[in-house]
mmCIF file of C-alpha atoms in Angstrom:
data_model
loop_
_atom_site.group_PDB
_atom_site.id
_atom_site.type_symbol
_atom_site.label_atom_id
_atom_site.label_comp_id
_atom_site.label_asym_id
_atom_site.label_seq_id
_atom_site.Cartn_x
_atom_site.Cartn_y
_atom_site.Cartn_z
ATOM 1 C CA UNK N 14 -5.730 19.910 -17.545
ATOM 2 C CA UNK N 15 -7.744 21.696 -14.855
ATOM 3 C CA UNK N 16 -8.754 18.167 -12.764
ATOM 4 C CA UNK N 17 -6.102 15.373 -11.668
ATOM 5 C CA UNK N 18 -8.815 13.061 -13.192
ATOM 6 C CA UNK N 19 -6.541 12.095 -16.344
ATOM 7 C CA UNK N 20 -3.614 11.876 -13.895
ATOM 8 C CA UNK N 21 -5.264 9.104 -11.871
ATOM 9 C CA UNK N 22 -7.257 7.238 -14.443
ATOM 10 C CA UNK N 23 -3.196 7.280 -16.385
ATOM 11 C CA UNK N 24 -2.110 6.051 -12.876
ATOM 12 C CA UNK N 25 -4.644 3.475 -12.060
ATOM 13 C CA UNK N 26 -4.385 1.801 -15.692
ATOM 14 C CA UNK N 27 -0.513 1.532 -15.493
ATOM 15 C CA UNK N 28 -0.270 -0.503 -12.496
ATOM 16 C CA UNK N 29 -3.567 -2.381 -12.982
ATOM 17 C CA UNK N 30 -1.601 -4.955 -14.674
ATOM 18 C CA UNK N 31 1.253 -5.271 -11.866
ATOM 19 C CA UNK N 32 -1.122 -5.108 -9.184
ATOM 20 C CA UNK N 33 -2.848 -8.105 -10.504
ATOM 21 C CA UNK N 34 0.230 -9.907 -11.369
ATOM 22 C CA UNK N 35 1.026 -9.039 -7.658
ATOM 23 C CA UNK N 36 -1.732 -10.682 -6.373
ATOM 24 C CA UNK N 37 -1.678 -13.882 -8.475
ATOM 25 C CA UNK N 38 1.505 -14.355 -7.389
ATOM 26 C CA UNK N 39 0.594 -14.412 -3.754
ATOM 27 C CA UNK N 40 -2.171 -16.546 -4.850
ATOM 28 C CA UNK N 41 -0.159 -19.727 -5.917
ATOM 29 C CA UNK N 42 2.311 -19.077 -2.722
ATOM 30 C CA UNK N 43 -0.235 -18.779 -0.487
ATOM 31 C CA UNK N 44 -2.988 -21.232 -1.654
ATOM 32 C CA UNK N 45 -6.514 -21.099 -0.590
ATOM 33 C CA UNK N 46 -7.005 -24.036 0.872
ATOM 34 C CA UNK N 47 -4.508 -23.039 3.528
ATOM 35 C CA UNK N 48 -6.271 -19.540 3.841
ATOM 36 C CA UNK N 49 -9.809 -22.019 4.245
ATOM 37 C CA UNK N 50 -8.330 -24.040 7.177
ATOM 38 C CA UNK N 51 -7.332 -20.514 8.806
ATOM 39 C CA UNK N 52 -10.908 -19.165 8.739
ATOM 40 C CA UNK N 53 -12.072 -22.509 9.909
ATOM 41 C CA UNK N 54 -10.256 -22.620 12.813
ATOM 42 C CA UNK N 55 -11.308 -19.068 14.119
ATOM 43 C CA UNK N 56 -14.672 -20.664 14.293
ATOM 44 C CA UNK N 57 -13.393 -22.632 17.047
ATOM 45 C CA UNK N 58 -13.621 -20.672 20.649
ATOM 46 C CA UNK N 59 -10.834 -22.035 21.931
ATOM 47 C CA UNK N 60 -8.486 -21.913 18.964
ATOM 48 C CA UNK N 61 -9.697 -18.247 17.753
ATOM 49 C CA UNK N 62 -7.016 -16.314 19.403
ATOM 50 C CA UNK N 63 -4.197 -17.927 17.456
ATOM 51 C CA UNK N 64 -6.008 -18.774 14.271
ATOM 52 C CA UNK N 65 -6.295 -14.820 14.075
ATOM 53 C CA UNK N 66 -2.561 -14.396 14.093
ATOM 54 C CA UNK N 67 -2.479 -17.447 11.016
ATOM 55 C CA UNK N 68 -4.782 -15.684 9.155
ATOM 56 C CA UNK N 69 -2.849 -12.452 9.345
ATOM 57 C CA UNK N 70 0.002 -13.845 7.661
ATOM 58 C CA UNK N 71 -1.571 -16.091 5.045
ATOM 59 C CA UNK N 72 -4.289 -13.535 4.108
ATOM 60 C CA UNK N 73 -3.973 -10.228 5.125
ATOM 61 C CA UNK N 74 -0.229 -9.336 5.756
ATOM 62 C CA UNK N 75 -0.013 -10.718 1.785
ATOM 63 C CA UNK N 76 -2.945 -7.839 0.811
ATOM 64 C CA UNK N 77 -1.436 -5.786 2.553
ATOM 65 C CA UNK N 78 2.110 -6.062 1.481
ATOM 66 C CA UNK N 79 0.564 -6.234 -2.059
ATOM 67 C CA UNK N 80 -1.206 -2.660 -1.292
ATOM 68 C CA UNK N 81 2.221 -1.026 -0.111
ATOM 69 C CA UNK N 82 3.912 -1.836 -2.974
ATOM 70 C CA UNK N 83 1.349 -0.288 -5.446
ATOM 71 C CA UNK N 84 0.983 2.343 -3.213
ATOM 72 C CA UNK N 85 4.934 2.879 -3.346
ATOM 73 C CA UNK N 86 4.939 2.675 -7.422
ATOM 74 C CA UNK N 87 2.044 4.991 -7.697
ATOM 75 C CA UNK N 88 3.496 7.668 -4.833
ATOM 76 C CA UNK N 89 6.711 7.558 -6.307
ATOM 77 C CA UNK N 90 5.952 8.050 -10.122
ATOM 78 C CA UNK N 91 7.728 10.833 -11.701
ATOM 79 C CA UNK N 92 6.685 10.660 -15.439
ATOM 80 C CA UNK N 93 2.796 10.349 -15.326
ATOM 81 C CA UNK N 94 2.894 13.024 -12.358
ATOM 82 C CA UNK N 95 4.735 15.105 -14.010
ATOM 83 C CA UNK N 96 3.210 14.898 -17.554
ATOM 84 C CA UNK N 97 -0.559 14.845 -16.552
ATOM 85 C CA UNK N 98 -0.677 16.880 -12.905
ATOM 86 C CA UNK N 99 -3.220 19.962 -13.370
ATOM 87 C CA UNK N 100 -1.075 23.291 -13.934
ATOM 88 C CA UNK N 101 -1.853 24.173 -10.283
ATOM 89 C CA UNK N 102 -1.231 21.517 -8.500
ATOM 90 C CA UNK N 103 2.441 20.291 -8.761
ATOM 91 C CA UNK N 104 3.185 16.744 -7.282
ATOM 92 C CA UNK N 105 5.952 16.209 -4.523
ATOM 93 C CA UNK N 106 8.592 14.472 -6.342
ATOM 94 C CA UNK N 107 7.741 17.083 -9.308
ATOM 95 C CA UNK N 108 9.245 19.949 -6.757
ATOM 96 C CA UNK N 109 11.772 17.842 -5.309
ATOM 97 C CA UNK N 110 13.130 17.095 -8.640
ATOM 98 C CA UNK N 111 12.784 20.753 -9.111
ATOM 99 C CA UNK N 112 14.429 21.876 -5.834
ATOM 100 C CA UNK N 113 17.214 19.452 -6.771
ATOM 101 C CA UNK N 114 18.529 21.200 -10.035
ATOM 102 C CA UNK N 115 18.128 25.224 -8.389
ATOM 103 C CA UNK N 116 20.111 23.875 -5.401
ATOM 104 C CA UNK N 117 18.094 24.979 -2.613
ATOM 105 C CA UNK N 118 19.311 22.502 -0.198
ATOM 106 C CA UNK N 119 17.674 23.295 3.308
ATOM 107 C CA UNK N 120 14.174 23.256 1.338
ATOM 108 C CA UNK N 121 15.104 19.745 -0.251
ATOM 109 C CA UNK N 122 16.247 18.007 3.058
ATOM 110 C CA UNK N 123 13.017 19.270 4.751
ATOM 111 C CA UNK N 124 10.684 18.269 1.834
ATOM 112 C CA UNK N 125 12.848 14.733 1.135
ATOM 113 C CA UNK N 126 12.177 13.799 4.978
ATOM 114 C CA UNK N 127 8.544 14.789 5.104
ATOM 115 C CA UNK N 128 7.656 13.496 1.767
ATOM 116 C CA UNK N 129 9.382 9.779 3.065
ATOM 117 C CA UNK N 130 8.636 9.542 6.514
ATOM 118 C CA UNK N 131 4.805 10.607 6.370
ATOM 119 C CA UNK N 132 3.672 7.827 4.364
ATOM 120 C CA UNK N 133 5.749 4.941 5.561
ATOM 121 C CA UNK N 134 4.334 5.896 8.916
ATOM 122 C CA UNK N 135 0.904 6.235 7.579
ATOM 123 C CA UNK N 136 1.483 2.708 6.494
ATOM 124 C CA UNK N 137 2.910 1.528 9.525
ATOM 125 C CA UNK N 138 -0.244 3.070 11.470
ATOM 126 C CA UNK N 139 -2.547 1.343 8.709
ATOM 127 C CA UNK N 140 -1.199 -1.802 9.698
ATOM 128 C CA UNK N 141 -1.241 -1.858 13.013
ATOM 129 C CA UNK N 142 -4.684 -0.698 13.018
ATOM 130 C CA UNK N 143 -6.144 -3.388 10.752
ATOM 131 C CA UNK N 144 -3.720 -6.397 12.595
ATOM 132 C CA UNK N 145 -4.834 -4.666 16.083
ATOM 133 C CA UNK N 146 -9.157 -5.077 14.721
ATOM 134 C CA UNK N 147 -8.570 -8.135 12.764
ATOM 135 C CA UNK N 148 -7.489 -9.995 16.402
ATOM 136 C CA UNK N 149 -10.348 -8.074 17.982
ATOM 137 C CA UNK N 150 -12.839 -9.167 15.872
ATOM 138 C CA UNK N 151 -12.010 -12.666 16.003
ATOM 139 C CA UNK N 152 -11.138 -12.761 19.174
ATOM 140 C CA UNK N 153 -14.750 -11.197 20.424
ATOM 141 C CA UNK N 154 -16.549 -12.087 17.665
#
């Protein structure tokens, strides 16, 4: 109980199974021959700019879609969090479920906002940065 190790090996073999259910599904929607023909036309220099943007959306916008989900069922767990967290080191949702039933409401607004908003905007910043160096690299590459 002293390291979150049992807390994210518990984690990490309860979504194995959706995450690669996840991505099989995106597999048969989005098949790789499609993906192929993408990568073949950002050979091409005078296709590359807009073959970047096709291979965005068939191949990366999917992973990444795929990665924010998981992300969003592992961040938002309440039983394994709460059952295997160290004694020391309470999870968010642990003390917002906590702040909820002592009724300390300006600490709950505070801790709901910040415990929302940081990661969606993490994950908003992700994306833009891997979109923004995907088209760079294909575009200069």
């Amino acid at each position: 109980y002293a390291s979150p190790v049992p807390l994210l090996a518990a984690t990490l073999l309860s979504l194995l199974p959706s995450a690669f259910f996840l991505r099989h599904a995106a597999a048969v929607i989005f098949p790789a021959e499609s993906v192929h023909s993408a990568e073949l036309i950002c050979r091409s220099p005078s296709l590359r700019g807009n073959a970047a943007g096709i291979l965005w959306r068939l191949k990366y916008r999917v992973r990444f879609v795929i990665f924010c989900i998981v992300f969003c069922w592992a961040y938002f767990d309440m039983t394994l969090s709460s059952a295997l967290a160290p004694a020391g080191m309470a999870t968010v949702f642990s003390r917002l479920y906590n702040l909820l039933h002592y009724g300390q409401s300006e600490k709950l607004a505070a801790t709901i906002v910040a415990a929302t908003l940081i990661p969606a905007l993490m994950l908003a910043a992700l994306m833009a940065a891997s979109k923004f160096l995907l088209s760079l690299s294909r575009t200069h590459g």
